[in-house]
Coordinates of C-alpha atoms and ligand atoms in Angstrom, one line a residue:
X16 CA -108.3 8.5 107.3
X17 CA -110.3 11.7 107.1
X18 CA -108.3 14.0 109.2
X19 CA -110.8 16.9 109.1
X20 CA -113.5 14.8 110.6
X21 CA -111.1 13.4 113.3
X22 CA -110.1 16.9 114.1
X23 CA -113.8 18.0 114.4
X24 CA -114.4 15.2 116.9
X25 CA -111.2 16.0 118.9
X26 CA -112.2 19.7 119.0
X27 CA -115.7 18.8 120.2
X28 CA -114.2 16.6 123.0
X29 CA -112.2 19.5 124.4
X30 CA -114.6 22.4 123.7
X31 CA -114.7 25.2 126.3
X32 CA -116.8 24.4 129.3
X33 CA -117.0 20.7 128.6
X34 CA -115.0 17.6 129.5
X35 CA -115.0 13.9 129.4
X36 CA -116.5 11.4 131.9
X37 CA -114.2 8.4 132.3
X38 CA -116.7 5.7 133.1
X39 CA -114.5 2.9 131.7
X40 CA -113.7 1.1 134.9
X41 CA -112.8 -2.5 134.1
X42 CA -114.4 -5.4 136.1
X43 CA -111.8 -5.3 138.9
X44 CA -111.9 -1.6 139.3
X45 CA -115.6 -1.1 139.4
X46 CA -115.8 -3.9 142.0
X47 CA -113.4 -1.9 144.2
X48 CA -115.5 1.2 143.8
X49 CA -118.8 -0.7 144.5
X50 CA -117.2 -2.5 147.5
X51 CA -116.5 1.0 149.0
X52 CA -120.3 1.8 148.9
X53 CA -121.3 -1.8 149.8
X54 CA -122.9 -2.5 146.5
X55 CA -122.5 -5.9 144.8
X56 CA -120.8 -5.6 141.4
X57 CA -123.5 -7.4 139.2
X58 CA -124.1 -6.6 135.6
X59 CA -127.5 -5.0 136.5
X60 CA -126.0 -2.9 139.2
X61 CA -123.3 -1.7 136.9
X62 CA -125.9 -0.9 134.3
X63 CA -128.2 0.9 136.7
X64 CA -125.3 3.0 138.1
X65 CA -124.1 4.1 134.6
X66 CA -127.6 4.7 133.4
X67 CA -128.2 7.0 136.3
X68 CA -125.3 9.2 135.1
X69 CA -126.1 9.1 131.4
X70 CA -129.7 10.2 132.3
X71 CA -128.5 13.2 134.3
X72 CA -129.7 15.6 131.7
X73 CA -128.1 18.9 132.9
X74 CA -124.7 17.3 133.5
X75 CA -124.7 15.5 130.2
X76 CA -126.0 18.2 128.0
X77 CA -124.2 21.2 129.5
X78 CA -120.9 19.9 130.9
X79 CA -119.9 16.6 129.4
X80 CA -118.5 16.3 125.8
X81 CA -117.9 12.6 125.8
X82 CA -118.0 9.4 127.9
X83 CA -115.4 6.7 127.9
X84 CA -117.1 3.3 128.2
X85 CA -115.9 -0.2 129.1
X86 CA -116.6 -3.0 126.6
X87 CA -119.5 -4.4 128.7
X88 CA -121.2 -0.9 128.8
X89 CA -121.1 -0.2 125.0
X90 CA -123.3 -3.2 124.4
X91 CA -125.7 -2.7 127.3
X92 CA -129.3 -1.4 127.2
X93 CA -131.0 0.8 129.8
X94 CA -133.8 -0.7 131.8
X95 CA -136.4 0.5 129.2
X96 CA -134.4 -1.1 126.4
X97 CA -132.7 2.0 125.0
X98 CA -129.0 1.3 124.3
X99 CA -126.8 3.2 126.7
X100 CA -124.9 4.6 123.7
X101 CA -128.1 6.2 122.5
X102 CA -128.6 7.9 125.9
X103 CA -125.2 9.5 125.5
X104 CA -125.8 10.5 121.9
X105 CA -129.3 11.9 122.8
X106 CA -127.6 14.1 125.4
X107 CA -125.4 15.5 122.6
X108 CA -122.3 13.8 124.0
X109 CA -119.9 11.5 122.1
X110 CA -119.5 7.8 123.1
X111 CA -115.9 6.5 123.4
X112 CA -114.4 3.2 124.3
X113 CA -111.5 1.9 126.4
X114 CA -109.6 -0.5 124.1
X115 CA -106.6 -1.4 126.1
X116 CA -106.8 -4.8 127.9
X117 CA -105.0 -3.8 131.1
X118 CA -101.4 -4.2 132.1
X119 CA -98.9 -7.1 132.4
X120 CA -95.5 -7.4 134.1
X121 CA -92.8 -6.1 131.7
X122 CA -90.1 -8.8 131.3
X123 CA -86.7 -7.8 132.4
X124 CA -88.0 -4.8 134.3
X125 CA -89.0 -5.8 137.8
X126 CA -92.0 -3.8 139.2
X127 CA -92.8 -2.3 135.9
X128 CA -95.8 -2.7 133.6
X129 CA -96.7 -2.7 129.9
X130 CA -100.2 -2.1 128.6
X131 CA -101.5 -4.9 126.3
X132 CA -104.4 -5.2 123.8
X133 CA -102.9 -4.5 120.3
X134 CA -103.7 -8.0 119.0
X135 CA -106.8 -7.9 116.8
X136 CA -107.3 -4.2 117.8
X137 CA -108.1 -3.2 114.2
X138 CA -111.0 -5.7 114.1
X139 CA -112.3 -4.6 117.5
X140 CA -112.1 -0.9 116.5
X141 CA -114.3 -1.6 113.4
X142 CA -117.0 -3.1 115.7
X143 CA -116.8 -0.3 118.2
X144 CA -117.2 2.3 115.4
X145 CA -120.3 0.5 114.1
X146 CA -121.6 0.6 117.7
X147 CA -121.2 4.4 117.8
X148 CA -117.7 5.0 119.3
X149 CA -116.0 8.0 117.8
X150 CA -113.0 8.0 120.2
X151 CA -111.0 5.5 122.1
X152 CA -108.7 5.4 125.1
X153 CA -105.5 3.5 125.9
X154 CA -103.7 4.0 129.3
X155 CA -100.0 3.3 129.9
X156 CA -98.9 3.2 133.6
X157 CA -95.5 4.5 134.7
X158 CA -94.6 4.2 138.4
X159 CA -91.9 6.2 140.2
X160 CA -90.0 4.5 143.0
X161 CA -86.5 5.8 143.9
X162 CA -85.7 2.7 146.0
X163 CA -86.2 0.3 143.1
X164 CA -84.8 2.8 140.5
X165 CA -87.9 3.0 138.4
X166 CA -89.1 4.1 135.9
X167 CA -86.6 2.5 133.5
X168 CA -86.1 4.0 130.0
X169 CA -87.2 0.6 128.8
X170 CA -90.6 0.8 130.4
X171 CA -91.1 4.4 129.0
X172 CA -90.1 3.3 125.5
X173 CA -92.1 0.2 125.3
X174 CA -95.3 1.9 126.6
X175 CA -94.8 4.9 124.3
X176 CA -94.4 2.5 121.3
X177 CA -97.7 0.7 122.2
X178 CA -99.5 4.0 122.7
X179 CA -98.4 5.1 119.2
X180 CA -99.4 1.7 117.6
X181 CA -102.8 2.0 119.2
X182 CA -103.2 5.7 118.1
X183 CA -102.3 4.9 114.5
X184 CA -104.8 2.0 114.4
X185 CA -107.5 4.2 115.8
X186 CA -107.0 6.9 113.2
X187 CA -107.0 4.3 110.4
X188 CA -110.4 3.2 111.8
X189 CA -111.7 6.9 111.9
X190 CA -111.6 6.9 115.7
X191 CA -109.9 9.7 117.7
X192 CA -107.3 8.2 120.1
X193 CA -107.0 9.5 123.6
X194 CA -103.4 8.9 124.4
X195 CA -103.0 8.4 128.2
X196 CA -99.5 8.0 129.6
X197 CA -100.1 8.1 133.3
X198 CA -97.3 8.7 135.7
X199 CA -98.7 7.5 139.0
X200 CA -98.8 9.8 142.0
X201 CA -98.7 6.9 144.5
X202 CA -95.1 7.4 145.7
X203 CA -93.2 9.6 148.1
X204 CA -91.5 11.6 145.3
X205 CA -91.7 15.4 145.1
X206 CA -93.3 17.5 142.4
X207 CA -89.9 18.1 140.7
X208 CA -89.3 14.4 140.3
X209 CA -92.8 14.0 138.8
X210 CA -92.1 16.9 136.5
X211 CA -88.9 15.3 135.2
X212 CA -90.3 11.8 134.8
X213 CA -93.5 13.1 133.1
X214 CA -91.4 15.3 130.7
X215 CA -89.4 12.2 129.7
X216 CA -92.6 10.2 129.2
X217 CA -94.3 12.9 127.1
X218 CA -91.2 13.5 125.0
X219 CA -90.9 9.8 124.2
X220 CA -94.6 9.4 123.5
X221 CA -94.6 12.3 121.0
X222 CA -91.5 11.0 119.4
X223 CA -93.2 7.6 118.9
X224 CA -96.4 9.2 117.7
X225 CA -94.4 11.1 115.0
X226 CA -92.4 7.9 114.0
X227 CA -95.7 6.0 113.6
X228 CA -97.3 8.9 111.6
X229 CA -100.1 9.7 113.9
X230 CA -101.8 13.0 113.0
X231 CA -101.5 15.2 116.0
X232 CA -104.6 17.2 114.9
X233 CA -106.7 14.1 115.3
X234 CA -105.9 13.1 118.9
X235 CA -106.4 14.1 122.5
X236 CA -103.7 13.8 125.2
X237 CA -104.8 12.6 128.7
X238 CA -101.8 13.2 131.0
X239 CA -101.2 13.4 134.7
X240 CA -100.5 16.8 136.2
X241 CA -97.0 17.7 137.6
X242 CA -97.9 17.0 141.2
X243 CA -96.3 15.7 144.5
X244 CA -96.5 12.0 145.2
X245 CA -99.3 11.2 147.8
X246 CA -96.7 10.1 150.4
X247 CA -94.4 13.1 149.9
X248 CA -94.0 15.1 153.1
X249 CA -94.0 18.4 151.2
X250 CA -97.2 18.8 149.1
X251 CA -97.0 21.4 146.4
X252 CA -99.5 24.2 146.4
X253 CA -102.3 24.6 143.9
X254 CA -100.4 27.5 142.2
X255 CA -97.2 25.4 142.0
X256 CA -99.0 22.5 140.5
X257 CA -100.6 24.8 137.9
X258 CA -97.5 26.7 137.0
X259 CA -95.3 23.6 136.7
X260 CA -97.9 21.5 134.8
X261 CA -98.4 24.3 132.3
X262 CA -94.6 24.8 131.9
X263 CA -94.1 21.1 131.4
X264 CA -96.9 20.7 128.9
X265 CA -95.8 23.8 126.9
X266 CA -92.3 22.3 126.5
X267 CA -93.6 18.8 125.5
X268 CA -97.0 19.0 123.7
X269 CA -97.1 20.4 120.2
X270 CA -99.7 23.1 119.5
X271 CA -101.2 20.9 116.7
X272 CA -102.8 18.8 119.5
X273 CA -106.4 20.1 119.8
X274 CA -106.6 19.5 123.5
X275 CA -105.4 18.1 126.8
X276 CA -107.9 16.3 129.1
X277 CA -106.4 15.5 132.5
X278 CA -106.8 12.3 134.5
X279 CA -107.4 12.9 138.3
X280 CA -105.1 10.1 139.4
X281 CA -106.2 9.9 143.1
X282 CA -106.5 13.6 143.8
X283 CA -109.6 14.6 145.9
X284 CA -112.5 16.0 143.9
X285 CA -111.9 19.6 144.9
X286 CA -108.1 19.4 144.4
X287 CA -108.6 18.1 140.8
X288 CA -111.0 21.0 140.1
X289 CA -108.8 23.6 141.8
X290 CA -105.7 22.5 139.8
X291 CA -107.6 22.6 136.5
X292 CA -109.0 26.0 137.3
X293 CA -105.6 27.5 138.3
X294 CA -104.1 26.3 135.0
X295 CA -106.8 27.9 132.9
X296 CA -106.5 31.1 134.8
X297 CA -102.8 31.3 133.6
X298 CA -104.3 31.5 130.1
X299 CA -102.6 32.0 126.8
X300 CA -102.4 28.2 126.1
X301 CA -102.0 26.7 122.7
X302 CA -104.5 23.9 123.3
X303 CA -107.8 23.4 125.2
X304 CA -107.2 22.2 128.8
X305 CA -110.1 20.2 130.4
X306 CA -110.9 17.2 132.4
X307 CA -111.3 13.5 131.7
X308 CA -111.8 12.4 135.3
X309 CA -112.9 9.1 136.6
X310 CA -112.7 9.1 140.4
X311 CA -112.9 12.9 140.8
X312 CA -116.2 13.0 138.9
X313 CA -117.7 9.8 140.3
X314 CA -116.8 9.5 144.0
X315 CA -119.6 11.8 145.1
X316 CA -122.4 10.3 142.9
X317 CA -121.3 6.8 143.9
X318 CA -121.6 7.7 147.6
X319 CA -124.9 9.5 147.1
X320 CA -126.4 6.6 145.1
X321 CA -125.1 3.7 147.1
X322 CA -127.0 1.2 145.0
X323 CA -130.5 2.4 146.0
X324 CA -133.2 3.3 143.4
X325 CA -134.6 6.0 145.7
X326 CA -131.2 7.7 145.6
X327 CA -131.0 8.1 141.8
X328 CA -132.0 11.8 142.0
X329 CA -129.3 12.5 144.7
X330 CA -126.7 10.6 142.7
X331 CA -127.6 12.6 139.6
X332 CA -127.4 15.9 141.6
X333 CA -124.0 15.0 143.0
X334 CA -122.7 14.1 139.5
X335 CA -124.2 17.3 138.0
X336 CA -122.5 19.4 140.7
X337 CA -119.0 17.9 140.1
X338 CA -119.4 18.2 136.3
X339 CA -120.5 21.8 136.7
X340 CA -117.5 22.7 138.9
X341 CA -115.1 21.1 136.5
X342 CA -116.8 22.9 133.6
X343 CA -116.2 26.2 135.3
X344 CA -112.6 25.1 136.0
X345 CA -112.1 24.4 132.3
X346 CA -112.7 28.1 131.7
X347 CA -110.8 29.3 134.8
X348 CA -114.1 30.5 136.4
X349 CA -114.4 28.2 139.4
X350 CA -114.6 29.6 143.0
X351 CA -114.1 27.5 146.1
X352 CA -117.3 28.8 147.7
X353 CA -119.4 27.4 144.9
X354 CA -118.7 24.0 146.3
X355 CA -121.1 24.6 149.1
X356 CA -124.0 25.4 146.8
X357 CA -126.2 22.6 145.4
X358 CA -126.2 21.7 141.7
X359 CA -128.3 24.0 139.6
Ligands
LIG1725 C1 -112.2 5.0 135.1 O1 -111.0 4.3 135.2 C2 -110.3 4.0 134.0 C3 -110.1 2.5 133.9 O2 -109.3 2.0 134.9 P1 -109.0 0.4 134.9 O3 -108.5 0.0 133.7 O4 -108.1 0.3 136.1 O5 -110.4 -0.3 135.3 C4 -108.9 4.7 134.1 O6 -108.1 4.4 133.0 C5 -109.2 6.2 134.1 O7 -109.8 6.5 132.9 C6 -108.0 7.0 134.3 O8 -107.1 6.5 135.2 C7 -108.4 8.4 134.8 O9 -109.2 8.2 135.9 P2 -108.9 9.0 137.2 O10 -109.7 8.3 138.3 O11 -107.4 8.9 137.5 O12 -109.4 10.4 136.9

């Protein structure tokens, strides 16, 4: 492992003013997104949609540091035969790859999941590196449900162990691991419950990363924010989310980690931007704080595109606008009234 090079890539992923496009929806998830805009999820449509984003020059060159791809996409070519990975590289962004293989029920823990995909991961990483991937992503899913008493410590430990195994294998293959332990915001829990559970999850994850000798300088963390569950009657304000998330991360994430790139987790586009902005306005943080959004970057361009070739320009404009807003938020320079203006 060359830690200096891993650190260089990790620093580039979280550089000020840029963030990561999570375009790694698996087959089932992209179908759900396409169903919502009445587009059939064929290989060609998936390619056309992602090609549209990767060719959005302003967004990709100014605001996007890296793109997380799904296995299908990393091997795909644009309509004119250019590999999609090349389009990303030509824009000056870094190609990355989702390497987990989804979740399975965790035996003995009703209602809880474990992320799978460690078998043959070393071999897969070698091929992805040859194909241009310089970082990878693995997502663990932790649910909160007071009625069923979850999460259990078992689910937290098992998932932390798998995240650390994955991260160590990535670094041995000279690939920067994005470590994503996601505490879902689907329940009716309040922000303080989210804070407590996420604290436990992050502490366990970093403990496992240390045990398995993962070099913290060569990774990026992709966490959820401390936020109210979607069904909670009392929704925390932007300021409370920002203050509690920063406090939580400061107490759990070592300063050796180059950067933190949040998932959006079902927040609206503007909420995700406002929260990131408010955190960066607090300032004096030991790591870069940026975005690695899927839905909060893509909902608008998906709607604008809606599967029609004549809408490619509109889709690119919508994507550029969201990327621009989040770029500003990553520097604490976003203002709500900028949302009304069109992309530059
Ligand atoms: C883009 O979606 C990613 C892949 O999801 P599936 O494995 O379900 O297809 C997902 O891991 C994503 O990167 C993170 O959840 C962050 O995305 P959001 O939409 O929460 O910002």
